[in-house]
PDB file of N, CA and C in Angstrom:
ATOM      1  N   MET A   1      -7.149-131.294-143.195  1.00  0.00           N
ATOM      2  CA  MET A   1      -6.245-130.924-141.863  1.00  0.00           C
ATOM      3  C   MET A   1      -4.959-131.911-142.246  1.00  0.00           C
ATOM      4  N   PHE A   2      -4.182-131.900-141.228  1.00  0.00           N
ATOM      5  CA  PHE A   2      -2.798-133.121-141.205  1.00  0.00           C
ATOM      6  C   PHE A   2      -2.311-133.134-139.547  1.00  0.00           C
ATOM      7  N   VAL A   3      -2.112-134.628-139.647  1.00  0.00           N
ATOM      8  CA  VAL A   3      -2.242-134.885-138.249  1.00  0.00           C
ATOM      9  C   VAL A   3      -1.517-136.276-138.005  1.00  0.00           C
ATOM     10  N   GLN A   4       0.010-136.274-137.515  1.00  0.00           N
ATOM     11  CA  GLN A   4       1.161-137.005-137.616  1.00  0.00           C
ATOM     12  C   GLN A   4       1.303-138.240-136.661  1.00  0.00           C
ATOM     13  N   ALA A   5       0.576-139.198-136.904  1.00  0.00           N
ATOM     14  CA  ALA A   5       0.930-140.304-135.493  1.00  0.00           C
ATOM     15  C   ALA A   5       2.618-140.369-135.348  1.00  0.00           C
ATOM     16  N   ILE A   6       3.011-140.551-134.325  1.00  0.00           N
ATOM     17  CA  ILE A   6       3.690-140.613-133.955  1.00  0.00           C
ATOM     18  C   ILE A   6       3.772-141.736-132.774  1.00  0.00           C
ATOM     19  N   ASN A   7       4.751-143.384-133.933  1.00  0.00           N
ATOM     20  CA  ASN A   7       4.563-144.383-133.134  1.00  0.00           C
ATOM     21  C   ASN A   7       5.269-145.067-132.784  1.00  0.00           C
ATOM     22  N   PRO A   8       5.159-146.216-131.924  1.00  0.00           N
ATOM     23  CA  PRO A   8       7.349-146.702-131.367  1.00  0.00           C
ATOM     24  C   PRO A   8       7.338-147.437-133.133  1.00  0.00           C
ATOM     25  N   PRO A   9       8.766-147.465-132.535  1.00  0.00           N
ATOM     26  CA  PRO A   9       9.989-147.484-132.075  1.00  0.00           C
ATOM     27  C   PRO A   9       9.896-145.650-131.658  1.00  0.00           C
ATOM     28  N   THR A  10       9.791-145.109-132.076  1.00  0.00           N
ATOM     29  CA  THR A  10      10.040-143.895-132.120  1.00  0.00           C
ATOM     30  C   THR A  10      10.226-143.152-130.688  1.00  0.00           C
ATOM     31  N   VAL A  11       8.664-143.719-130.478  1.00  0.00           N
ATOM     32  CA  VAL A  11       7.910-143.404-129.210  1.00  0.00           C
ATOM     33  C   VAL A  11       7.773-144.600-128.055  1.00  0.00           C
ATOM     34  N   PRO A  12       8.395-145.293-127.587  1.00  0.00           N
ATOM     35  CA  PRO A  12       7.475-146.126-125.916  1.00  0.00           C
ATOM     36  C   PRO A  12       6.272-146.732-126.457  1.00  0.00           C
ATOM     37  N   ARG A  13       5.862-147.996-126.177  1.00  0.00           N
ATOM     38  CA  ARG A  13       4.477-148.260-126.617  1.00  0.00           C
ATOM     39  C   ARG A  13       3.905-148.057-125.778  1.00  0.00           C
ATOM     40  N   GLY A  14       2.795-147.364-125.352  1.00  0.00           N
ATOM     41  CA  GLY A  14       1.615-146.454-124.549  1.00  0.00           C
ATOM     42  C   GLY A  14       2.345-144.979-124.546  1.00  0.00           C
ATOM     43  N   GLY A  15       3.388-144.592-125.489  1.00  0.00           N
ATOM     44  CA  GLY A  15       3.222-143.239-125.320  1.00  0.00           C
ATOM     45  C   GLY A  15       3.342-142.208-126.503  1.00  0.00           C
ATOM     46  N   GLU A  16       2.022-143.127-127.489  1.00  0.00           N
ATOM     47  CA  GLU A  16       2.440-142.541-128.787  1.00  0.00           C
ATOM     48  C   GLU A  16       1.676-141.020-128.825  1.00  0.00           C
ATOM     49  N   LEU A  17       2.120-140.117-129.372  1.00  0.00           N
ATOM     50  CA  LEU A  17       1.311-138.663-129.461  1.00  0.00           C
ATOM     51  C   LEU A  17       0.795-138.493-130.886  1.00  0.00           C
ATOM     52  N   LEU A  18       0.276-137.655-131.514  1.00  0.00           N
ATOM     53  CA  LEU A  18      -0.398-136.990-132.743  1.00  0.00           C
ATOM     54  C   LEU A  18       0.245-135.567-132.656  1.00  0.00           C
ATOM     55  N   ARG A  19       1.254-135.568-133.411  1.00  0.00           N
ATOM     56  CA  ARG A  19       1.963-134.817-133.677  1.00  0.00           C
ATOM     57  C   ARG A  19       0.960-133.406-135.050  1.00  0.00           C
ATOM     58  N   ILE A  20       1.047-132.143-134.571  1.00  0.00           N
ATOM     59  CA  ILE A  20       0.094-130.762-135.320  1.00  0.00           C
ATOM     60  C   ILE A  20       1.334-130.008-135.153  1.00  0.00           C
ATOM     61  N   ALA A  21       1.362-129.417-136.419  1.00  0.00           N
ATOM     62  CA  ALA A  21       1.918-128.551-136.736  1.00  0.00           C
ATOM     63  C   ALA A  21       1.253-127.115-137.354  1.00  0.00           C
ATOM     64  N   PRO A  22       0.901-125.904-136.781  1.00  0.00           N
ATOM     65  CA  PRO A  22       0.597-124.839-137.510  1.00  0.00           C
ATOM     66  C   PRO A  22       1.847-124.487-138.211  1.00  0.00           C
ATOM     67  N   THR A  23       1.144-122.995-138.620  1.00  0.00           N
ATOM     68  CA  THR A  23       2.460-122.575-139.616  1.00  0.00           C
ATOM     69  C   THR A  23       1.867-121.504-139.952  1.00  0.00           C
ATOM     70  N   PRO A  24       2.422-120.427-140.177  1.00  0.00           N
ATOM     71  CA  PRO A  24       2.093-118.824-140.277  1.00  0.00           C
ATOM     72  C   PRO A  24       0.440-118.685-141.577  1.00  0.00           C
ATOM     73  N   GLN A  25       0.480-119.552-142.148  1.00  0.00           N
ATOM     74  CA  GLN A  25      -0.583-119.991-142.959  1.00  0.00           C
ATOM     75  C   GLN A  25      -2.459-120.180-142.234  1.00  0.00           C
ATOM     76  N   HIS A  26      -1.669-120.603-140.704  1.00  0.00           N
ATOM     77  CA  HIS A  26      -3.706-121.323-140.810  1.00  0.00           C
ATOM     78  C   HIS A  26      -3.538-120.227-139.504  1.00  0.00           C
ATOM     79  N   SER A  27      -4.774-119.963-139.637  1.00  0.00           N
ATOM     80  CA  SER A  27      -5.526-118.640-139.006  1.00  0.00           C
ATOM     81  C   SER A  27      -5.969-119.319-137.919  1.00  0.00           C
ATOM     82  N   PRO A  28      -6.116-118.211-137.203  1.00  0.00           N
ATOM     83  CA  PRO A  28      -6.591-118.820-135.271  1.00  0.00           C
ATOM     84  C   PRO A  28      -8.178-119.358-135.686  1.00  0.00           C
ATOM     85  N   GLU A  29      -9.237-119.262-136.835  1.00  0.00           N
ATOM     86  CA  GLU A  29     -10.118-119.938-137.122  1.00  0.00           C
ATOM     87  C   GLU A  29      -9.855-121.374-137.338  1.00  0.00           C
ATOM     88  N   MET A  30      -8.743-121.138-138.065  1.00  0.00           N
ATOM     89  CA  MET A  30      -8.649-123.310-138.269  1.00  0.00           C
ATOM     90  C   MET A  30      -8.157-123.934-137.657  1.00  0.00           C
ATOM     91  N   MET A  31      -7.122-123.020-136.279  1.00  0.00           N
ATOM     92  CA  MET A  31      -6.143-123.907-135.341  1.00  0.00           C
ATOM     93  C   MET A  31      -7.899-124.250-134.609  1.00  0.00           C
ATOM     94  N   GLU A  32      -9.127-123.251-134.772  1.00  0.00           N
ATOM     95  CA  GLU A  32      -9.990-123.668-133.235  1.00  0.00           C
ATOM     96  C   GLU A  32     -10.694-124.924-134.108  1.00  0.00           C
ATOM     97  N   ARG A  33     -10.883-124.502-135.171  1.00  0.00           N
ATOM     98  CA  ARG A  33     -11.673-125.581-135.883  1.00  0.00           C
ATOM     99  C   ARG A  33     -10.710-127.533-135.993  1.00  0.00           C
ATOM    100  N   LEU A  34      -9.684-126.654-136.016  1.00  0.00           N
ATOM    101  CA  LEU A  34      -8.895-128.531-135.790  1.00  0.00           C
ATOM    102  C   LEU A  34      -9.167-129.092-134.334  1.00  0.00           C
ATOM    103  N   ALA A  35      -9.174-127.276-133.568  1.00  0.00           N
ATOM    104  CA  ALA A  35      -9.905-128.293-131.802  1.00  0.00           C
ATOM    105  C   ALA A  35     -11.066-128.731-131.706  1.00  0.00           C
ATOM    106  N   GLU A  36     -11.662-128.227-132.369  1.00  0.00           N
ATOM    107  CA  GLU A  36     -13.026-128.659-132.185  1.00  0.00           C
ATOM    108  C   GLU A  36     -13.057-130.267-132.580  1.00  0.00           C
ATOM    109  N   ALA A  37     -12.749-130.505-133.941  1.00  0.00           N
ATOM    110  CA  ALA A  37     -12.556-131.511-134.909  1.00  0.00           C
ATOM    111  C   ALA A  37     -11.838-132.816-133.189  1.00  0.00           C
ATOM    112  N   LEU A  38     -10.218-132.591-132.967  1.00  0.00           N
ATOM    113  CA  LEU A  38      -9.732-133.187-132.020  1.00  0.00           C
ATOM    114  C   LEU A  38     -10.938-133.618-130.828  1.00  0.00           C
ATOM    115  N   SER A  39     -11.438-132.573-130.989  1.00  0.00           N
ATOM    116  CA  SER A  39     -12.654-132.725-129.584  1.00  0.00           C
ATOM    117  C   SER A  39     -13.330-133.821-129.546  1.00  0.00           C
ATOM    118  N   GLU A  40     -14.303-133.768-130.809  1.00  0.00           N
ATOM    119  CA  GLU A  40     -15.144-134.863-131.586  1.00  0.00           C
ATOM    120  C   GLU A  40     -15.278-135.835-131.470  1.00  0.00           C
ATOM    121  N   CYS A  41     -13.782-136.247-131.728  1.00  0.00           N
ATOM    122  CA  CYS A  41     -12.647-137.590-132.073  1.00  0.00           C
ATOM    123  C   CYS A  41     -12.507-138.188-130.781  1.00  0.00           C
ATOM    124  N   TRP A  42     -12.065-136.998-129.704  1.00  0.00           N
ATOM    125  CA  TRP A  42     -11.733-137.737-128.635  1.00  0.00           C
ATOM    126  C   TRP A  42     -13.501-138.005-127.550  1.00  0.00           C
ATOM    127  N   GLY A  43     -14.308-137.256-128.400  1.00  0.00           N
ATOM    128  CA  GLY A  43     -15.210-137.574-127.735  1.00  0.00           C
ATOM    129  C   GLY A  43     -16.172-139.392-128.128  1.00  0.00           C
ATOM    130  N   ALA A  44     -16.296-138.823-129.279  1.00  0.00           N
ATOM    131  CA  ALA A  44     -16.766-140.163-129.786  1.00  0.00           C
ATOM    132  C   ALA A  44     -15.584-141.554-129.910  1.00  0.00           C
ATOM    133  N   LEU A  45     -14.734-141.097-129.399  1.00  0.00           N
ATOM    134  CA  LEU A  45     -13.659-142.700-129.356  1.00  0.00           C
ATOM    135  C   LEU A  45     -13.798-142.836-127.089  1.00  0.00           C
ATOM    136  N   GLY A  46     -14.542-141.992-126.478  1.00  0.00           N
ATOM    137  CA  GLY A  46     -14.386-141.946-125.421  1.00  0.00           C
ATOM    138  C   GLY A  46     -12.811-141.674-124.359  1.00  0.00           C
ATOM    139  N   LEU A  47     -11.828-141.415-125.539  1.00  0.00           N
ATOM    140  CA  LEU A  47     -10.219-140.806-124.856  1.00  0.00           C
ATOM    141  C   LEU A  47     -10.586-140.195-123.424  1.00  0.00           C
ATOM    142  N   PRO A  48      -9.648-140.584-122.655  1.00  0.00           N
ATOM    143  CA  PRO A  48      -9.912-139.169-121.071  1.00  0.00           C
ATOM    144  C   PRO A  48      -9.302-138.162-121.781  1.00  0.00           C
ATOM    145  N   ARG A  49     -10.218-136.972-120.651  1.00  0.00           N
ATOM    146  CA  ARG A  49      -9.642-135.880-121.568  1.00  0.00           C
ATOM    147  C   ARG A  49      -9.030-134.871-119.984  1.00  0.00           C
ATOM    148  N   ASP A  50      -8.162-135.576-119.785  1.00  0.00           N
ATOM    149  CA  ASP A  50      -6.835-134.650-118.786  1.00  0.00           C
ATOM    150  C   ASP A  50      -6.611-133.665-118.952  1.00  0.00           C
ATOM    151  N   SER A  51      -7.056-132.646-117.771  1.00  0.00           N
ATOM    152  CA  SER A  51      -6.295-130.939-118.546  1.00  0.00           C
ATOM    153  C   SER A  51      -4.885-130.860-117.096  1.00  0.00           C
ATOM    154  N   PRO A  52      -3.882-130.358-118.438  1.00  0.00           N
ATOM    155  CA  PRO A  52      -2.556-130.314-117.412  1.00  0.00           C
ATOM    156  C   PRO A  52      -2.864-128.625-116.659  1.00  0.00           C
ATOM    157  N   LEU A  53      -2.415-128.861-115.254  1.00  0.00           N
ATOM    158  CA  LEU A  53      -2.662-127.739-114.035  1.00  0.00           C
ATOM    159  C   LEU A  53      -1.086-126.617-115.049  1.00  0.00           C
ATOM    160  N   GLY A  54      -0.751-125.625-114.883  1.00  0.00           N
ATOM    161  CA  GLY A  54       0.050-124.485-115.042  1.00  0.00           C
ATOM    162  C   GLY A  54      -0.511-123.450-115.683  1.00  0.00           C
ATOM    163  N   PRO A  55       0.670-122.781-117.075  1.00  0.00           N
ATOM    164  CA  PRO A  55       0.262-121.932-117.688  1.00  0.00           C
ATOM    165  C   PRO A  55      -0.394-122.148-119.011  1.00  0.00           C
ATOM    166  N   ALA A  56      -1.271-121.509-119.587  1.00  0.00           N
ATOM    167  CA  ALA A  56      -2.117-121.264-120.510  1.00  0.00           C
ATOM    168  C   ALA A  56      -1.619-120.538-121.683  1.00  0.00           C
ATOM    169  N   CYS A  57      -2.314-121.272-122.969  1.00  0.00           N
ATOM    170  CA  CYS A  57      -1.606-119.989-123.774  1.00  0.00           C
ATOM    171  C   CYS A  57      -2.699-118.446-123.846  1.00  0.00           C
ATOM    172  N   ALA A  58      -1.488-117.743-124.509  1.00  0.00           N
ATOM    173  CA  ALA A  58      -2.261-116.140-124.299  1.00  0.00           C
ATOM    174  C   ALA A  58      -3.048-116.077-125.175  1.00  0.00           C
ATOM    175  N   SER A  59      -3.441-117.508-126.465  1.00  0.00           N
ATOM    176  CA  SER A  59      -4.261-116.238-127.431  1.00  0.00           C
ATOM    177  C   SER A  59      -5.341-117.388-127.279  1.00  0.00           C
ATOM    178  N   CYS A  60      -5.276-118.449-126.654  1.00  0.00           N
ATOM    179  CA  CYS A  60      -6.272-119.568-126.826  1.00  0.00           C
ATOM    180  C   CYS A  60      -7.249-119.678-125.330  1.00  0.00           C
ATOM    181  N   GLN A  61      -5.989-119.425-124.074  1.00  0.00           N
ATOM    182  CA  GLN A  61      -6.561-119.684-122.700  1.00  0.00           C
ATOM    183  C   GLN A  61      -6.704-120.744-122.507  1.00  0.00           C
ATOM    184  N   ARG A  62      -6.533-122.376-123.432  1.00  0.00           N
ATOM    185  CA  ARG A  62      -5.938-123.822-123.477  1.00  0.00           C
ATOM    186  C   ARG A  62      -5.285-124.002-122.684  1.00  0.00           C
ATOM    187  N   PRO A  63      -4.697-124.953-121.698  1.00  0.00           N
ATOM    188  CA  PRO A  63      -3.648-124.992-120.944  1.00  0.00           C
ATOM    189  C   PRO A  63      -2.775-125.931-122.344  1.00  0.00           C
ATOM    190  N   LEU A  64      -1.251-125.531-121.586  1.00  0.00           N
ATOM    191  CA  LEU A  64      -0.200-125.985-122.381  1.00  0.00           C
ATOM    192  C   LEU A  64       0.720-127.191-121.797  1.00  0.00           C
ATOM    193  N   HIS A  65       0.746-127.899-122.198  1.00  0.00           N
ATOM    194  CA  HIS A  65       1.314-129.493-122.276  1.00  0.00           C
ATOM    195  C   HIS A  65       2.852-129.463-122.703  1.00  0.00           C
ATOM    196  N   LEU A  66       3.249-128.718-121.264  1.00  0.00           N
ATOM    197  CA  LEU A  66       4.261-128.252-120.919  1.00  0.00           C
ATOM    198  C   LEU A  66       5.411-129.751-121.204  1.00  0.00           C
ATOM    199  N   SER A  67       5.510-131.479-120.730  1.00  0.00           N
ATOM    200  CA  SER A  67       5.284-132.274-121.116  1.00  0.00           C
ATOM    201  C   SER A  67       6.337-132.613-122.141  1.00  0.00           C
ATOM    202  N   LEU A  68       5.275-132.182-123.537  1.00  0.00           N
ATOM    203  CA  LEU A  68       5.209-132.719-124.322  1.00  0.00           C
ATOM    204  C   LEU A  68       5.935-131.283-125.154  1.00  0.00           C
ATOM    205  N   MET A  69       6.527-130.746-124.808  1.00  0.00           N
ATOM    206  CA  MET A  69       7.471-129.011-125.241  1.00  0.00           C
ATOM    207  C   MET A  69       8.977-129.368-125.395  1.00  0.00           C
ATOM    208  N   SER A  70       9.674-129.092-126.105  1.00  0.00           N
ATOM    209  CA  SER A  70      11.543-129.350-126.307  1.00  0.00           C
ATOM    210  C   SER A  70      11.775-128.118-124.893  1.00  0.00           C
ATOM    211  N   ALA A  71      12.654-128.374-124.824  1.00  0.00           N
ATOM    212  CA  ALA A  71      12.999-127.217-123.096  1.00  0.00           C
ATOM    213  C   ALA A  71      13.231-125.876-123.629  1.00  0.00           C
ATOM    214  N   TRP A  72      13.050-125.560-125.304  1.00  0.00           N
ATOM    215  CA  TRP A  72      12.929-123.983-125.077  1.00  0.00           C
ATOM    216  C   TRP A  72      11.850-123.928-125.273  1.00  0.00           C
ATOM    217  N   GLU A  73      10.720-124.621-125.997  1.00  0.00           N
ATOM    218  CA  GLU A  73       9.483-124.255-126.008  1.00  0.00           C
ATOM    219  C   GLU A  73       8.732-124.161-124.317  1.00  0.00           C
ATOM    220  N   ARG A  74       9.327-125.012-123.449  1.00  0.00           N
ATOM    221  CA  ARG A  74       8.540-124.315-121.734  1.00  0.00           C
ATOM    222  C   ARG A  74       9.327-123.331-121.424  1.00  0.00           C
ATOM    223  N   GLN A  75      11.001-123.043-121.456  1.00  0.00           N
ATOM    224  CA  GLN A  75      11.300-122.056-121.100  1.00  0.00           C
ATOM    225  C   GLN A  75      11.044-120.443-121.718  1.00  0.00           C
ATOM    226  N   HIS A  76      10.721-120.395-123.024  1.00  0.00           N
ATOM    227  CA  HIS A  76       9.448-118.995-123.448  1.00  0.00           C
ATOM    228  C   HIS A  76       8.135-118.994-122.927  1.00  0.00           C
ATOM    229  N   PHE A  77       7.818-120.720-122.966  1.00  0.00           N
ATOM    230  CA  PHE A  77       6.488-120.463-122.093  1.00  0.00           C
ATOM    231  C   PHE A  77       6.315-120.134-120.709  1.00  0.00           C
ATOM    232  N   LEU A  78       7.296-121.279-120.009  1.00  0.00           N
ATOM    233  CA  LEU A  78       7.301-120.511-118.611  1.00  0.00           C
ATOM    234  C   LEU A  78       7.384-118.987-118.353  1.00  0.00           C
ATOM    235  N   GLN A  79       8.656-118.386-118.577  1.00  0.00           N
ATOM    236  CA  GLN A  79       9.075-116.603-119.185  1.00  0.00           C
ATOM    237  C   GLN A  79       7.657-115.498-119.082  1.00  0.00           C
ATOM    238  N   GLY A  80       6.713-116.798-120.188  1.00  0.00           N
ATOM    239  CA  GLY A  80       5.567-115.924-120.588  1.00  0.00           C
ATOM    240  C   GLY A  80       5.328-115.825-119.666  1.00  0.00           C
ATOM    241  N   ALA A  81       4.637-117.095-119.036  1.00  0.00           N
ATOM    242  CA  ALA A  81       3.406-117.237-117.668  1.00  0.00           C
ATOM    243  C   ALA A  81       3.987-116.263-116.701  1.00  0.00           C
ATOM    244  N   ILE A  82       5.561-115.727-116.601  1.00  0.00           N
ATOM    245  CA  ILE A  82       6.076-115.291-115.590  1.00  0.00           C
ATOM    246  C   ILE A  82       5.891-113.472-115.650  1.00  0.00           C
ATOM    247  N   ALA A  83       5.763-113.566-116.850  1.00  0.00           N
ATOM    248  CA  ALA A  83       5.674-112.166-117.320  1.00  0.00           C
ATOM    249  C   ALA A  83       4.305-111.765-117.334  1.00  0.00           C
ATOM    250  N   GLY A  84       3.196-112.887-117.363  1.00  0.00           N
ATOM    251  CA  GLY A  84       1.556-112.617-117.080  1.00  0.00           C
ATOM    252  C   GLY A  84       1.234-112.179-118.452  1.00  0.00           C
ATOM    253  N   THR A  85       2.043-113.281-120.415  1.00  0.00           N
ATOM    254  CA  THR A  85       1.771-112.592-121.348  1.00  0.00           C
ATOM    255  C   THR A  85       1.518-114.652-122.006  1.00  0.00           C
ATOM    256  N   ALA A  86       1.546-115.854-121.271  1.00  0.00           N
ATOM    257  CA  ALA A  86       0.774-117.002-121.504  1.00  0.00           C
ATOM    258  C   ALA A  86      -0.195-117.154-120.404  1.00  0.00           C
TER     259      ALA A  86
END
């Protein structure tokens, strides 16, 4: 699994991110394992688990983090939510 850290100066200090880029070669099982591994890490480090309110992924039903998406991605997922597919 490859997860890229996005640190200052790319993002403001305190706004660090993890970038995960799934590809068509990643199966749903592989993505589920990544989510489990991240959850284990979050728990081991005692990191907060704030769940955003709003649309969820049509595949896994997990909440979408719209604030981290590009404008195009937000529009795509919000249109899906309106149509009942996200």
